[in-house]
Coordinates of C-alpha atoms in Angstrom, one line a residue:
M1 CA -29.1 21.3 9.3
S2 CA -26.7 21.7 12.3
A3 CA -23.1 20.7 11.8
L4 CA -21.6 17.9 13.9
P5 CA -19.4 19.4 16.7
V6 CA -15.8 18.9 15.8
S7 CA -13.3 18.7 18.7
P8 CA -9.5 19.2 18.4
A9 CA -9.2 15.4 18.2
T10 CA -10.4 15.7 14.5
S11 CA -7.3 17.7 13.6
D12 CA -4.7 15.8 11.7
A13 CA -2.0 17.6 13.6
V14 CA -3.2 16.2 16.9
T15 CA -1.5 13.0 18.0
G16 CA -3.7 10.6 20.0
S17 CA -2.7 8.8 23.2
F18 CA -4.4 6.5 25.7
R19 CA -8.2 7.0 25.2
T20 CA -11.6 5.4 25.7
A21 CA -13.2 3.4 22.9
A22 CA -16.9 2.8 22.6
T23 CA -16.7 -0.9 21.7
T24 CA -20.5 -1.3 21.9
K25 CA -20.9 1.0 18.9
G26 CA -20.5 -0.1 15.2
A27 CA -19.8 -3.5 13.8
V28 CA -17.2 -6.2 14.8
N29 CA -14.9 -7.4 12.0
S30 CA -13.0 -10.7 12.5
N31 CA -11.2 -10.9 9.2
V32 CA -7.8 -9.7 10.6
S33 CA -8.2 -11.8 13.7
S34 CA -8.8 -14.9 11.5
Q35 CA -5.5 -14.2 9.8
W36 CA -3.7 -13.7 13.1
W37 CA -5.0 -16.9 14.6
S38 CA -4.3 -19.1 11.6
R39 CA -0.8 -18.0 10.7
P40 CA 2.3 -19.7 12.1
D41 CA 5.2 -17.5 13.2
D42 CA 7.1 -17.8 10.0
Q43 CA 4.1 -16.2 8.2
K44 CA 4.1 -13.2 10.5
F45 CA 6.3 -10.1 9.7
L46 CA 7.3 -7.1 11.7
S47 CA 7.6 -4.5 9.0
L48 CA 6.6 -3.8 5.4
D49 CA 10.2 -4.0 4.4
D50 CA 10.4 -7.6 5.6
L51 CA 7.1 -8.4 4.1
Y52 CA 8.2 -7.0 0.7
A53 CA 11.5 -8.8 0.8
H54 CA 9.7 -12.1 1.4
T55 CA 7.1 -11.7 -1.4
K56 CA 9.6 -10.2 -3.9
G57 CA 12.1 -12.9 -3.2
L58 CA 9.5 -15.6 -4.1
A59 CA 8.4 -13.8 -7.3
D60 CA 12.0 -13.3 -8.4
V61 CA 12.7 -17.0 -8.5
S62 CA 9.4 -18.0 -10.0
H63 CA 8.5 -18.2 -13.7
A64 CA 5.3 -18.7 -15.6
S65 CA 5.1 -20.8 -18.7
I66 CA 2.3 -22.2 -20.9
V67 CA 2.1 -26.0 -21.1
E68 CA -0.3 -28.5 -22.6
T69 CA -2.0 -31.0 -20.3
N70 CA -1.0 -33.9 -22.5
K71 CA 2.7 -32.8 -22.5
L72 CA 3.0 -33.3 -18.7
R73 CA 4.6 -36.5 -17.6
V74 CA 4.1 -37.7 -14.0
I75 CA 7.0 -39.3 -12.1
A76 CA 6.3 -41.2 -8.9
D77 CA 8.9 -42.6 -6.5
R78 CA 8.1 -46.1 -5.3
A79 CA 10.4 -45.6 -2.3
D80 CA 8.6 -42.4 -1.2
P81 CA 4.8 -42.4 -1.8
R82 CA 4.7 -38.7 -1.2
D83 CA 7.3 -37.9 -3.9
L84 CA 5.3 -37.0 -7.1
R85 CA 6.9 -34.9 -9.8
L86 CA 5.9 -33.5 -13.1
V87 CA 8.0 -33.1 -16.3
N88 CA 7.2 -30.6 -19.0
Q89 CA 8.1 -32.8 -22.0
T90 CA 8.4 -29.8 -24.3
T91 CA 11.1 -28.1 -22.2
G92 CA 12.4 -30.9 -20.0
Q93 CA 11.7 -28.9 -16.9
E94 CA 11.0 -31.0 -13.8
M95 CA 8.7 -29.6 -11.2
Q96 CA 7.6 -30.7 -7.7
P97 CA 4.0 -29.6 -7.2
S98 CA 3.1 -27.9 -3.9
H99 CA 0.0 -29.2 -2.1
Y100 CA -2.0 -26.3 -3.5
A101 CA -0.7 -26.7 -7.1
F102 CA -1.4 -30.4 -7.0
T103 CA -5.0 -29.6 -6.1
Q104 CA -5.2 -27.1 -8.9
L105 CA -3.8 -29.5 -11.5
A106 CA -5.9 -32.5 -10.5
S107 CA -9.0 -30.3 -10.5
K108 CA -8.2 -29.0 -14.0
V109 CA -8.4 -32.5 -15.4
E110 CA -11.3 -33.6 -13.3
A111 CA -9.3 -35.9 -11.0
K112 CA -10.5 -35.5 -7.5
P113 CA -7.5 -34.4 -5.5
S114 CA -8.8 -35.5 -2.1
F115 CA -9.2 -39.1 -3.5
L116 CA -5.8 -39.1 -5.1
R117 CA -4.2 -38.2 -1.8
T118 CA -5.6 -41.4 -0.3
L119 CA -3.7 -43.6 -2.8
P120 CA -0.1 -44.7 -2.8
G121 CA 2.1 -42.2 -4.7
T122 CA 2.7 -44.6 -7.6
I123 CA -1.0 -45.3 -8.1
A124 CA -2.0 -41.7 -7.7
G125 CA 0.6 -40.9 -10.3
L126 CA -0.8 -43.4 -12.8
V127 CA -4.4 -42.0 -12.3
L128 CA -3.2 -38.5 -12.8
Q129 CA -1.1 -39.4 -15.8
Y130 CA -4.2 -41.1 -17.4
K131 CA -6.3 -38.1 -16.8
L132 CA -3.6 -35.8 -18.3
M133 CA -3.3 -37.9 -21.4
H134 CA -7.0 -38.6 -22.0
Y135 CA -8.5 -35.3 -20.9
R136 CA -9.2 -32.9 -23.7
P137 CA -6.0 -31.1 -24.6
E138 CA -5.9 -27.8 -22.7
L139 CA -3.4 -25.1 -22.3
L140 CA -2.3 -24.3 -18.7
K141 CA -0.1 -21.7 -17.1
A142 CA 2.4 -23.3 -14.8
Y143 CA 4.0 -21.0 -12.2
A144 CA 7.2 -22.7 -10.8
R145 CA 10.2 -21.8 -8.8
Q146 CA 13.5 -21.9 -10.8
D147 CA 15.8 -22.7 -7.9
E148 CA 16.9 -25.8 -6.0
T149 CA 13.3 -26.6 -5.0
N150 CA 11.8 -26.6 -8.5
E151 CA 8.5 -26.2 -6.8
L152 CA 5.4 -25.9 -9.0
R153 CA 3.5 -23.1 -7.1
A154 CA 0.4 -22.8 -9.2
V155 CA -1.5 -24.2 -12.2
T156 CA -4.0 -21.8 -13.7
G157 CA -5.7 -21.0 -17.0
P158 CA -3.6 -19.5 -19.7
D159 CA -5.3 -16.1 -19.4
Y160 CA -4.7 -15.8 -15.6
G161 CA -3.7 -12.2 -14.9
R162 CA -1.2 -12.4 -12.1
I163 CA -1.0 -9.5 -9.6
F164 CA 2.1 -10.2 -7.6
D165 CA 2.0 -10.2 -3.9
H166 CA 4.9 -7.9 -3.7
E167 CA 3.0 -5.3 -5.8
I168 CA 0.3 -5.2 -3.1
V169 CA 3.0 -4.5 -0.5
E170 CA 4.7 -2.0 -2.6
A171 CA 1.5 0.0 -3.2
V172 CA 1.0 0.1 0.5
Q173 CA 4.6 1.2 1.2
R174 CA 4.0 4.3 -1.0
I175 CA 1.7 5.7 1.7
A176 CA 2.8 3.7 4.8
G177 CA 6.6 3.5 4.6
N178 CA 7.6 0.6 6.8
G179 CA 4.3 0.4 8.6
T180 CA 5.8 0.6 12.0
G181 CA 5.3 4.4 12.8
D182 CA 7.6 6.1 10.3
T183 CA 4.4 7.5 8.8
R184 CA 0.9 7.9 10.2
W185 CA 0.0 4.4 9.0
K186 CA 1.1 1.6 11.3
V187 CA 0.3 -1.7 12.9
P188 CA -2.6 -1.1 15.3
G189 CA -2.4 -0.6 19.1
M190 CA -4.5 -2.6 21.6
L191 CA -7.6 -2.4 23.7
D192 CA -7.2 -3.1 27.4
W193 CA -10.3 -5.1 28.4
S194 CA -9.4 -4.9 32.1
S195 CA -10.4 -1.2 31.9
Q196 CA -13.9 -1.9 30.5
K197 CA -16.5 0.3 32.1
G198 CA -20.0 1.3 30.9
G199 CA -19.4 0.2 27.3
T200 CA -16.0 1.8 26.9
V201 CA -12.5 0.3 27.0
T202 CA -9.2 2.1 27.1
Y203 CA -7.3 1.9 23.8
N204 CA -3.5 2.3 23.6
P205 CA -2.3 3.1 20.1
F206 CA 1.3 2.5 21.0
V207 CA 2.2 -1.2 21.2
D208 CA 5.5 -2.8 20.1
V209 CA 5.3 -4.8 16.9
T210 CA 6.0 -8.4 17.7
K211 CA 4.9 -11.8 16.3
Q212 CA 2.0 -11.6 18.8
T213 CA 0.8 -8.1 17.8
T214 CA 1.7 -7.8 14.1
T215 CA -1.0 -7.6 11.3
L216 CA 1.4 -8.2 8.4
F217 CA 1.2 -11.7 7.0
A218 CA 2.4 -13.7 4.0
S219 CA 3.0 -17.3 2.9
D220 CA 4.0 -18.9 -0.3
R221 CA 0.4 -18.6 -1.4
D222 CA -0.8 -15.2 -0.3
V223 CA -0.3 -11.8 1.4
F224 CA -2.6 -10.0 3.9
L225 CA -1.8 -6.8 5.7
F226 CA -3.8 -4.4 7.9
L227 CA -2.7 -0.9 9.0
V228 CA -4.4 2.0 10.9
D229 CA -4.0 5.7 11.5
D230 CA -4.8 5.3 15.2
T231 CA -2.8 8.2 16.5
H232 CA -5.1 10.7 14.8
P233 CA -8.6 10.0 16.1
I234 CA -11.7 11.6 14.7
E235 CA -14.6 12.7 17.0
I236 CA -17.9 11.8 15.4
G237 CA -20.2 12.6 18.4
K238 CA -20.6 12.2 22.1
L239 CA -21.2 9.1 24.2
P240 CA -24.0 9.0 26.8
N241 CA -21.4 9.7 29.6
G242 CA -20.2 12.8 27.7
D243 CA -16.9 11.4 26.5
P244 CA -16.1 11.9 22.8
D245 CA -17.0 9.0 20.4
L246 CA -13.7 8.5 18.6
V247 CA -12.9 6.5 15.4
F248 CA -9.8 6.2 13.3
R249 CA -9.0 5.1 9.8
G250 CA -7.9 1.5 8.9
F251 CA -7.6 -0.6 5.8
Y252 CA -6.5 -4.1 4.8
A253 CA -5.2 -5.4 1.5
Y254 CA -4.8 -9.0 0.3
N255 CA -3.9 -11.0 -2.7
S256 CA -2.7 -14.4 -3.9
E257 CA -0.4 -14.5 -6.9
V258 CA -1.0 -18.3 -7.2
G259 CA -4.8 -18.0 -7.5
D260 CA -5.9 -18.9 -4.0
Q261 CA -8.0 -15.7 -3.7
K262 CA -8.7 -12.4 -5.5
A263 CA -6.8 -9.2 -4.9
G264 CA -8.7 -6.8 -2.7
L265 CA -8.7 -3.7 -0.6
A266 CA -11.1 -2.9 2.3
T267 CA -11.3 0.5 4.1
M268 CA -13.1 1.4 7.2
Y269 CA -13.3 3.6 10.4
L270 CA -13.0 1.7 13.7
R271 CA -12.8 2.4 17.4
G272 CA -10.2 -0.2 18.5
V273 CA -8.3 -3.4 18.0
C274 CA -8.0 -6.1 20.7
C275 CA -5.1 -8.4 21.5
N276 CA -6.3 -11.1 19.1
R277 CA -6.6 -8.4 16.4
M278 CA -10.4 -8.3 16.3
L279 CA -11.7 -5.0 15.0
W280 CA -14.3 -3.2 17.2
G281 CA -16.6 -0.4 16.5
V282 CA -16.3 -0.5 12.7
E283 CA -18.1 2.1 10.6
G284 CA -18.2 2.8 6.9
F285 CA -16.7 -0.5 5.8
Q286 CA -16.1 -0.6 2.0
E287 CA -14.4 -3.3 -0.1
I288 CA -13.3 -3.7 -3.7
S289 CA -11.9 -7.0 -5.1
I290 CA -10.3 -7.9 -8.4
R291 CA -10.4 -11.3 -10.0
H292 CA -7.2 -12.5 -11.6
T293 CA -8.5 -12.2 -15.2
K294 CA -6.3 -11.1 -18.1
N295 CA -6.7 -7.4 -17.3
A296 CA -6.3 -7.8 -13.5
P297 CA -2.9 -6.1 -13.3
V298 CA -4.2 -3.1 -15.3
R299 CA -7.3 -2.9 -13.0
F300 CA -5.2 -3.0 -9.9
D301 CA -3.1 -0.1 -11.2
A302 CA -6.2 1.8 -12.3
E303 CA -8.5 1.1 -9.4
A304 CA -7.1 -0.3 -6.2
A305 CA -3.8 1.5 -5.9
P306 CA -5.4 5.0 -6.6
A307 CA -8.2 4.2 -4.2
L308 CA -5.8 3.4 -1.4
K309 CA -3.9 6.7 -2.0
T310 CA -7.1 8.7 -2.1
Y311 CA -8.3 7.1 1.2
S312 CA -5.0 7.8 2.9
E313 CA -5.2 11.5 2.0
M314 CA -9.0 12.0 2.5
A315 CA -10.0 14.8 4.8
T316 CA -12.1 14.0 7.9
S317 CA -14.8 16.4 6.6
K318 CA -16.3 13.8 4.3
L319 CA -16.8 11.3 7.2
L320 CA -18.2 14.0 9.5
S321 CA -20.6 15.2 6.8
G322 CA -21.9 11.7 6.2
I323 CA -22.6 11.1 9.9
T324 CA -24.2 14.6 10.2
D325 CA -26.5 13.8 7.3
A326 CA -27.3 10.3 8.8
K327 CA -28.2 11.9 12.1
A328 CA -30.3 14.6 10.5
T329 CA -32.2 12.1 8.2
V330 CA -35.3 11.3 10.4
V331 CA -37.2 8.3 9.0
A332 CA -39.5 7.4 12.0
R333 CA -41.4 9.4 14.5
N334 CA -43.4 6.7 16.3
D335 CA -43.4 3.0 17.0
E336 CA -45.5 2.2 13.9
D337 CA -43.1 4.2 11.7
R338 CA -40.1 2.4 13.2
L339 CA -41.5 -1.1 12.5
D340 CA -42.6 -0.2 9.0
F341 CA -39.2 1.3 8.2
L342 CA -37.3 -1.8 9.3
L343 CA -39.7 -4.2 7.7
G344 CA -39.2 -2.2 4.5
Q345 CA -35.4 -2.9 4.8
K346 CA -36.1 -6.6 4.7
F347 CA -35.7 -7.2 8.4
S348 CA -38.1 -9.7 10.1
K349 CA -40.5 -8.6 12.8
G350 CA -38.3 -10.3 15.4
Q351 CA -35.1 -8.5 14.1
A352 CA -36.9 -5.2 14.0
D353 CA -38.1 -5.5 17.6
A354 CA -34.5 -6.4 18.6
I355 CA -33.0 -3.4 16.7
I356 CA -35.4 -1.0 18.3
A357 CA -34.8 -2.4 21.8
S358 CA -31.1 -2.2 21.4
V359 CA -31.2 1.5 20.6
L360 CA -33.5 2.1 23.6
N361 CA -31.1 0.2 25.8
E362 CA -27.9 1.9 24.6
E363 CA -29.2 5.4 23.9
Q364 CA -32.2 5.6 26.3
T365 CA -34.2 6.9 23.4
A366 CA -36.2 5.3 20.5
P367 CA -34.6 5.4 17.1
E368 CA -35.6 8.1 14.7
S369 CA -32.7 8.9 12.3
I370 CA -30.8 6.7 9.9
W371 CA -27.8 6.9 12.3
D372 CA -30.0 5.6 15.2
F373 CA -31.1 2.6 13.1
V374 CA -27.6 1.9 11.9
N375 CA -26.3 1.7 15.4
G376 CA -29.2 -0.6 16.4
I377 CA -28.6 -2.9 13.5
T378 CA -24.9 -3.3 14.2
A379 CA -25.6 -3.8 17.9
V380 CA -27.9 -6.7 17.1
A381 CA -25.4 -8.0 14.5
R382 CA -22.8 -8.3 17.2
T383 CA -25.0 -10.8 19.1
L384 CA -25.3 -13.2 16.1
P385 CA -23.3 -16.4 16.6
H386 CA -22.8 -17.1 12.9
Q387 CA -20.4 -14.9 10.9
D388 CA -22.4 -15.0 7.6
A389 CA -25.6 -13.8 9.3
R390 CA -23.6 -11.1 11.1
I391 CA -22.0 -9.8 8.0
E392 CA -25.2 -9.8 6.1
M393 CA -26.9 -7.7 8.7
E394 CA -23.9 -5.3 8.8
K395 CA -24.1 -4.9 5.0
K396 CA -27.7 -3.7 5.4
A397 CA -26.5 -1.1 7.9
S398 CA -23.8 0.0 5.4
R399 CA -26.4 0.3 2.6
L400 CA -28.5 2.5 4.8
L401 CA -25.6 4.8 5.5
A402 CA -24.9 5.0 1.8
R403 CA -28.3 6.3 1.1
V404 CA -27.6 9.7 2.8

């Protein structure tokens, strides 16, 4: 088996600059872009220090306590139909539920929150009080701010294992510092689509971190951050025009300490990030997630945090070896073999024909190796209009790579 040629660009000591990115290779990932589009400016942060200060500040003024459903009293203000408060009759604590906490509480006692929101506050309060008093007694974990807001942030089961948002940020800070270039991990640069030519686009890793370019996000419900090592590109092959095919490391981490989503970490290699924070040319995507069960904090410390550290320190040789193996693993020699192989991977006849055609179009040769078929699959996936279908096809490509 011949080794994949390694150029100086694979050296960790080499700092990347403006370069071409093969955006027609690999998968497209819109998860970071979805965060960027949906967040208002006050949920966008310019450094990990600022992100940590926000998430830690919320946690410091919040406290969790166990309450019984039938010990909660609802207070509604006739003058303000939106003003609905809860009192823990055991402790006397008064809490103002957030929109999300109200949804959680109503759902816990089988009162449809969307229906309650159509009612005047006083009537909604009566319905919710009735449900709290007559629903089977149940212990809940109330997570509320103990400051001037008295905001009830979350209502979960008593065994909810809270991983704090600031713990996610802190774990990332251990490898990424401030996330703005003081270490090799930073907010990503940007593709210049005006430079597009023959399937490649110029990528600039050096872009100022602003509200328009940041990939560090948090609200009172969650945290999401994405960082890359885009100044140390790795050459994984050659493009048809002879240019190096370059990728770089990237990862995103996410969590919701109020129960809105799991904690998770996704790692990948990619070729570029565009202005709306869409990830292009993604290879080797892997993700782990942790539900907020009783042992969730222990699992985060034992699994996610070490995995992030290992990924950040991993040598490029493992990636290059995997691609070399994928290129060397020939699974089809003729048209019949190609079709049989793809049908065996649960692709339809139409999908198989499209995958083969995409490789012929982009590489001017029919697919033979695992690497060829993976590139064809991800190329077809990029054309699918529905995200679920696209992700499902990309997962099949990832499973193929994992086989070698």
